[in-house]
CSV table of C-alpha atoms in Angstrom, one decimal:
chain,number,residue,atom,x,y,z
A,1,GLU,CA,12.1,-18.5,18.1
A,2,ASP,CA,9.8,-18.8,15.1
A,3,GLN,CA,11.5,-17.9,11.9
A,4,VAL,CA,10.9,-17.7,8.2
A,5,THR,CA,13.9,-17.6,5.8
A,6,GLN,CA,13.6,-17.1,2.1
A,7,SER,CA,16.3,-17.8,-0.5
A,8,PRO,CA,17.8,-16.6,-2.6
A,9,GLU,CA,17.4,-12.9,-1.8
A,10,ALA,CA,17.4,-12.1,-5.5
A,11,LEU,CA,17.3,-14.2,-8.7
A,12,ARG,CA,17.8,-13.2,-12.3
A,13,LEU,CA,16.6,-15.6,-15.0
A,14,GLN,CA,16.3,-15.5,-18.7
A,15,GLU,CA,12.8,-15.7,-20.1
A,16,GLY,CA,11.8,-19.4,-20.3
A,17,GLU,CA,14.4,-20.5,-17.7
A,18,SER,CA,12.6,-22.4,-15.0
A,19,SER,CA,13.7,-22.3,-11.3
A,20,SER,CA,12.5,-22.5,-7.7
A,21,LEU,CA,12.3,-20.1,-4.8
A,22,ASN,CA,12.7,-21.5,-1.2
A,23,CYS,CA,10.9,-20.7,2.0
A,24,SER,CA,12.2,-22.5,5.1
A,25,TYR,CA,10.4,-22.1,8.4
A,26,THR,CA,10.6,-23.1,12.1
A,27,VAL,CA,7.3,-22.7,13.9
A,28,SER,CA,5.8,-24.8,16.7
A,29,GLY,CA,2.5,-25.5,15.1
A,30,LEU,CA,2.0,-24.7,11.5
A,31,ARG,CA,-1.6,-23.6,10.6
A,32,GLY,CA,-0.8,-22.5,7.1
A,33,LEU,CA,1.8,-21.2,4.7
A,34,PHE,CA,1.1,-18.3,2.3
A,35,TRP,CA,2.8,-17.1,-0.8
A,36,TYR,CA,2.3,-13.5,-2.0
A,37,ARG,CA,3.5,-11.6,-5.0
A,38,GLN,CA,4.5,-7.9,-4.6
A,39,ASP,CA,5.1,-5.4,-7.4
A,40,PRO,CA,7.2,-2.3,-6.6
A,41,GLY,CA,5.2,0.3,-4.7
A,42,LYS,CA,2.2,-1.9,-4.3
A,43,GLY,CA,0.7,-4.1,-1.7
A,44,PRO,CA,1.2,-7.9,-1.7
A,45,GLU,CA,-1.2,-9.9,-3.8
A,46,PHE,CA,-2.3,-13.3,-2.5
A,47,LEU,CA,-1.2,-16.4,-4.5
A,48,PHE,CA,-1.5,-19.6,-2.5
A,49,THR,CA,-2.3,-21.1,0.9
A,50,LEU,CA,-0.8,-24.5,1.8
A,51,TYR,CA,-1.9,-26.3,4.9
A,52,SER,CA,-0.2,-29.7,5.2
A,53,ALA,CA,3.0,-31.5,4.0
A,54,GLY,CA,2.6,-32.9,0.6
A,55,GLU,CA,0.1,-30.4,-0.6
A,56,GLU,CA,0.6,-28.7,-4.0
A,57,LYS,CA,-1.2,-25.8,-5.7
A,58,GLU,CA,-0.8,-24.3,-9.1
A,59,LYS,CA,-1.6,-21.1,-10.8
A,60,GLU,CA,-0.5,-20.4,-14.4
A,61,ARG,CA,3.3,-20.8,-14.4
A,62,LEU,CA,3.5,-21.0,-10.6
A,63,LYS,CA,3.4,-24.2,-8.5
A,64,ALA,CA,3.7,-24.1,-4.7
A,65,THR,CA,4.7,-27.2,-2.7
A,66,LEU,CA,5.0,-27.8,1.1
A,67,THR,CA,7.1,-30.1,3.2
A,68,LYS,CA,7.4,-30.2,7.0
A,69,LYS,CA,10.3,-27.8,7.0
A,70,GLU,CA,10.0,-25.8,3.8
A,71,SER,CA,8.0,-24.7,0.8
A,72,PHE,CA,9.0,-24.2,-2.8
A,73,LEU,CA,7.6,-21.9,-5.4
A,74,HIS,CA,8.4,-23.3,-8.8
A,75,ILE,CA,8.3,-21.0,-11.8
A,76,THR,CA,8.0,-22.8,-15.1
A,77,ALA,CA,9.0,-21.0,-18.3
A,78,PRO,CA,8.8,-17.6,-16.7
A,79,LYS,CA,7.9,-14.4,-18.6
A,80,PRO,CA,9.1,-10.8,-18.0
A,81,GLU,CA,5.7,-10.1,-16.4
A,82,ASP,CA,6.5,-12.6,-13.6
A,83,SER,CA,9.2,-10.2,-12.3
A,84,ALA,CA,8.3,-9.2,-8.8
A,85,THR,CA,9.1,-9.8,-5.1
A,86,TYR,CA,7.7,-13.1,-3.8
A,87,LEU,CA,6.9,-13.2,-0.1
A,88,CYS,CA,6.3,-16.2,2.0
A,89,ALA,CA,4.5,-16.1,5.4
A,90,VAL,CA,3.7,-18.8,7.9
A,91,ALA,CA,1.0,-18.9,10.6
A,92,ASP,CA,1.0,-20.6,14.0
A,93,ASP,CA,-0.8,-18.2,16.4
A,94,LYS,CA,0.3,-15.3,14.4
A,95,ILE,CA,1.6,-14.7,10.9
A,96,ILE,CA,5.3,-14.3,10.3
A,97,PHE,CA,6.6,-12.9,7.0
A,98,GLY,CA,9.9,-13.7,5.3
A,99,LYS,CA,12.0,-10.9,3.7
A,100,GLY,CA,11.1,-12.0,0.2
A,101,THR,CA,12.9,-13.1,-3.0
A,102,ARG,CA,13.3,-10.4,-5.7
A,103,LEU,CA,12.8,-12.2,-9.1
A,104,HIS,CA,13.8,-10.5,-12.3
A,105,ILE,CA,13.0,-12.2,-15.7
A,106,LEU,CA,15.1,-10.9,-18.6
A,107,PRO,CA,13.5,-10.9,-22.0
B,1,ASP,CA,-15.6,-5.0,-5.9
B,2,GLY,CA,-14.6,-5.7,-2.3
B,3,GLY,CA,-11.2,-4.6,-1.2
B,4,ILE,CA,-9.0,-2.5,1.0
B,5,THR,CA,-8.4,1.2,0.3
B,6,GLN,CA,-5.4,3.0,1.7
B,7,SER,CA,-5.0,6.8,1.5
B,8,PRO,CA,-3.1,8.8,0.7
B,9,LYS,CA,-0.7,6.9,-1.6
B,10,TYR,CA,2.1,9.4,-0.7
B,11,LEU,CA,2.5,11.4,2.5
B,12,PHE,CA,5.1,13.9,3.7
B,13,ARG,CA,5.6,14.6,7.4
B,14,LYS,CA,7.5,17.5,9.0
B,15,GLU,CA,9.5,17.0,12.1
B,16,GLY,CA,7.3,17.0,15.2
B,17,GLN,CA,4.1,16.4,13.3
B,18,ASN,CA,1.5,13.7,13.8
B,19,VAL,CA,0.0,12.2,10.6
B,20,THR,CA,-2.8,9.8,10.1
B,21,LEU,CA,-3.0,7.0,7.5
B,22,SER,CA,-6.4,5.9,6.4
B,23,CYS,CA,-7.4,2.2,5.9
B,24,GLU,CA,-11.0,1.2,4.9
B,25,GLN,CA,-12.3,-2.2,3.9
B,26,ASN,CA,-15.6,-3.4,2.5
B,27,LEU,CA,-14.9,-7.1,2.8
B,28,ASN,CA,-16.7,-7.5,6.1
B,29,HIS,CA,-13.5,-8.8,7.7
B,30,ASP,CA,-13.3,-8.9,11.5
B,31,ALA,CA,-9.5,-8.6,11.7
B,32,MET,CA,-7.3,-5.7,10.5
B,33,TYR,CA,-3.6,-5.1,10.6
B,34,TRP,CA,-0.9,-2.5,10.1
B,35,TYR,CA,2.5,-3.4,8.8
B,36,ARG,CA,5.6,-1.4,8.1
B,37,GLN,CA,7.9,-2.4,5.2
B,38,ASP,CA,11.5,-1.2,5.0
B,39,PRO,CA,14.0,-2.1,2.2
B,40,GLY,CA,15.6,-5.5,2.9
B,41,GLN,CA,13.3,-6.3,5.8
B,42,GLY,CA,10.2,-8.4,6.1
B,43,LEU,CA,6.9,-6.9,7.0
B,44,ARG,CA,6.8,-5.9,10.7
B,45,LEU,CA,3.5,-5.8,12.6
B,46,ILE,CA,2.7,-2.5,14.2
B,47,TYR,CA,-0.9,-3.0,15.5
B,48,TYR,CA,-3.7,-5.3,14.9
B,49,SER,CA,-7.4,-5.4,15.7
B,50,GLN,CA,-9.6,-8.5,16.0
B,51,ILE,CA,-12.9,-6.8,16.7
B,52,VAL,CA,-14.4,-3.3,16.9
B,53,ASN,CA,-13.2,-1.2,19.8
B,54,ASP,CA,-10.3,-3.6,20.5
B,55,PHE,CA,-6.7,-3.6,19.3
B,56,GLN,CA,-3.4,-5.0,20.3
B,57,LYS,CA,0.2,-3.9,20.0
B,58,GLY,CA,2.4,-5.7,17.5
B,59,ASP,CA,6.2,-6.0,17.4
B,60,ILE,CA,7.0,-2.3,16.8
B,61,ALA,CA,4.1,-0.3,18.2
B,62,GLU,CA,6.2,2.5,19.9
B,63,GLY,CA,5.4,5.9,18.3
B,64,TYR,CA,2.2,4.7,16.7
B,65,SER,CA,-1.5,4.7,17.7
B,66,VAL,CA,-4.7,3.2,16.2
B,67,SER,CA,-8.4,3.2,16.7
B,68,ARG,CA,-11.1,0.8,15.6
B,69,GLU,CA,-14.5,2.5,16.0
B,70,LYS,CA,-16.0,0.9,13.0
B,71,LYS,CA,-15.6,-2.6,11.5
B,72,GLU,CA,-14.6,-1.1,8.2
B,73,SER,CA,-12.0,1.4,9.4
B,74,PHE,CA,-8.6,1.1,11.1
B,75,PRO,CA,-6.6,4.4,10.9
B,76,LEU,CA,-3.0,4.5,11.9
B,77,THR,CA,-1.5,7.7,13.5
B,78,VAL,CA,2.3,8.1,13.3
B,79,THR,CA,3.2,10.4,16.2
B,80,SER,CA,6.1,12.7,16.7
B,81,ALA,CA,7.5,10.0,19.1
B,82,GLN,CA,8.3,7.7,16.1
B,83,LYS,CA,11.9,8.7,15.4
B,84,ASN,CA,12.3,6.9,12.0
B,85,PRO,CA,8.9,7.0,10.3
B,86,THR,CA,10.0,7.0,6.7
B,87,ALA,CA,8.7,3.7,5.3
B,88,PHE,CA,6.0,2.0,3.3
B,89,TYR,CA,2.9,1.2,5.4
B,90,LEU,CA,0.6,-1.6,4.5
B,91,CYS,CA,-2.9,-2.3,5.9
B,92,ALA,CA,-4.4,-5.7,5.7
B,93,SER,CA,-7.5,-7.6,6.7
B,94,SER,CA,-8.6,-11.2,7.2
B,95,PRO,CA,-12.0,-12.8,7.8
B,96,TYR,CA,-11.0,-13.7,11.4
B,97,PRO,CA,-7.8,-13.6,13.5
B,98,VAL,CA,-5.3,-16.4,13.0
B,99,ARG,CA,-5.5,-17.8,16.5
B,100,LEU,CA,-9.2,-18.2,16.2
B,101,ALA,CA,-9.1,-20.0,12.9
B,102,GLY,CA,-9.2,-23.8,12.6
B,103,THR,CA,-7.0,-25.7,10.3
B,104,ASN,CA,-7.7,-25.7,6.6
B,105,THR,CA,-9.5,-22.4,6.9
B,106,ASN,CA,-8.8,-19.6,4.5
B,107,TYR,CA,-7.7,-16.7,6.7
B,108,GLY,CA,-5.1,-15.3,4.3
B,109,TYR,CA,-4.7,-11.6,4.3
B,110,THR,CA,-5.9,-9.1,1.8
B,111,PHE,CA,-3.6,-6.1,1.5
B,112,GLY,CA,-4.2,-2.5,0.6
B,113,SER,CA,-2.0,-0.7,-2.0
B,114,GLY,CA,0.1,1.0,0.7
B,115,THR,CA,1.1,4.5,1.8
B,116,ARG,CA,4.6,5.7,1.4
B,117,LEU,CA,5.5,8.1,4.3
B,118,THR,CA,8.5,10.4,4.0
B,119,VAL,CA,9.8,12.8,6.6
B,120,VAL,CA,10.9,16.2,5.2
């Protein structure tokens, strides 16, 4: 069965304290892996698409990486405005979403 | 600016009532989707449409119905048969369906801002 597992479920960091979020997946034929940011009461906002192992993409304080079994979202020197839920999704012949990691950055 | 508009933002349903959630996109996307989001759970697919006048059931279609009469519009009706309708509903679109996309093709979803439905 295709699965997407995100860890941790929740993460609290001090402002400036770097860390990583994990997305592990088991799908038969990966076509792409997506990262989204979701603020409370709003729809998810697209961040990155990764297609193949070894690929990396960056946007401001965020960097996404991909291996054959998992993806990491690295957050460098986070600020309080980075607080949100981060969703991972993988695509083979359909798109499967993980449950997300709730990130809270303390000032 | 192109995007997806969901309305209303908040909706209250009485027991036994049908309600319809609106989703309109001006991105010229072929594929549209409805998801349900509950606390502590991932997004669950209700229905999707790959082309006008065609739609398919997702993982949790029971108690819901959709139509796709225009490319831009994909309304979702929550019927009285849906026993636990209180949730956050998200509409999304993509340029084309995942299974028709080649590799290294950008078919990521664009989401609307959601409708929160509450049973009263």
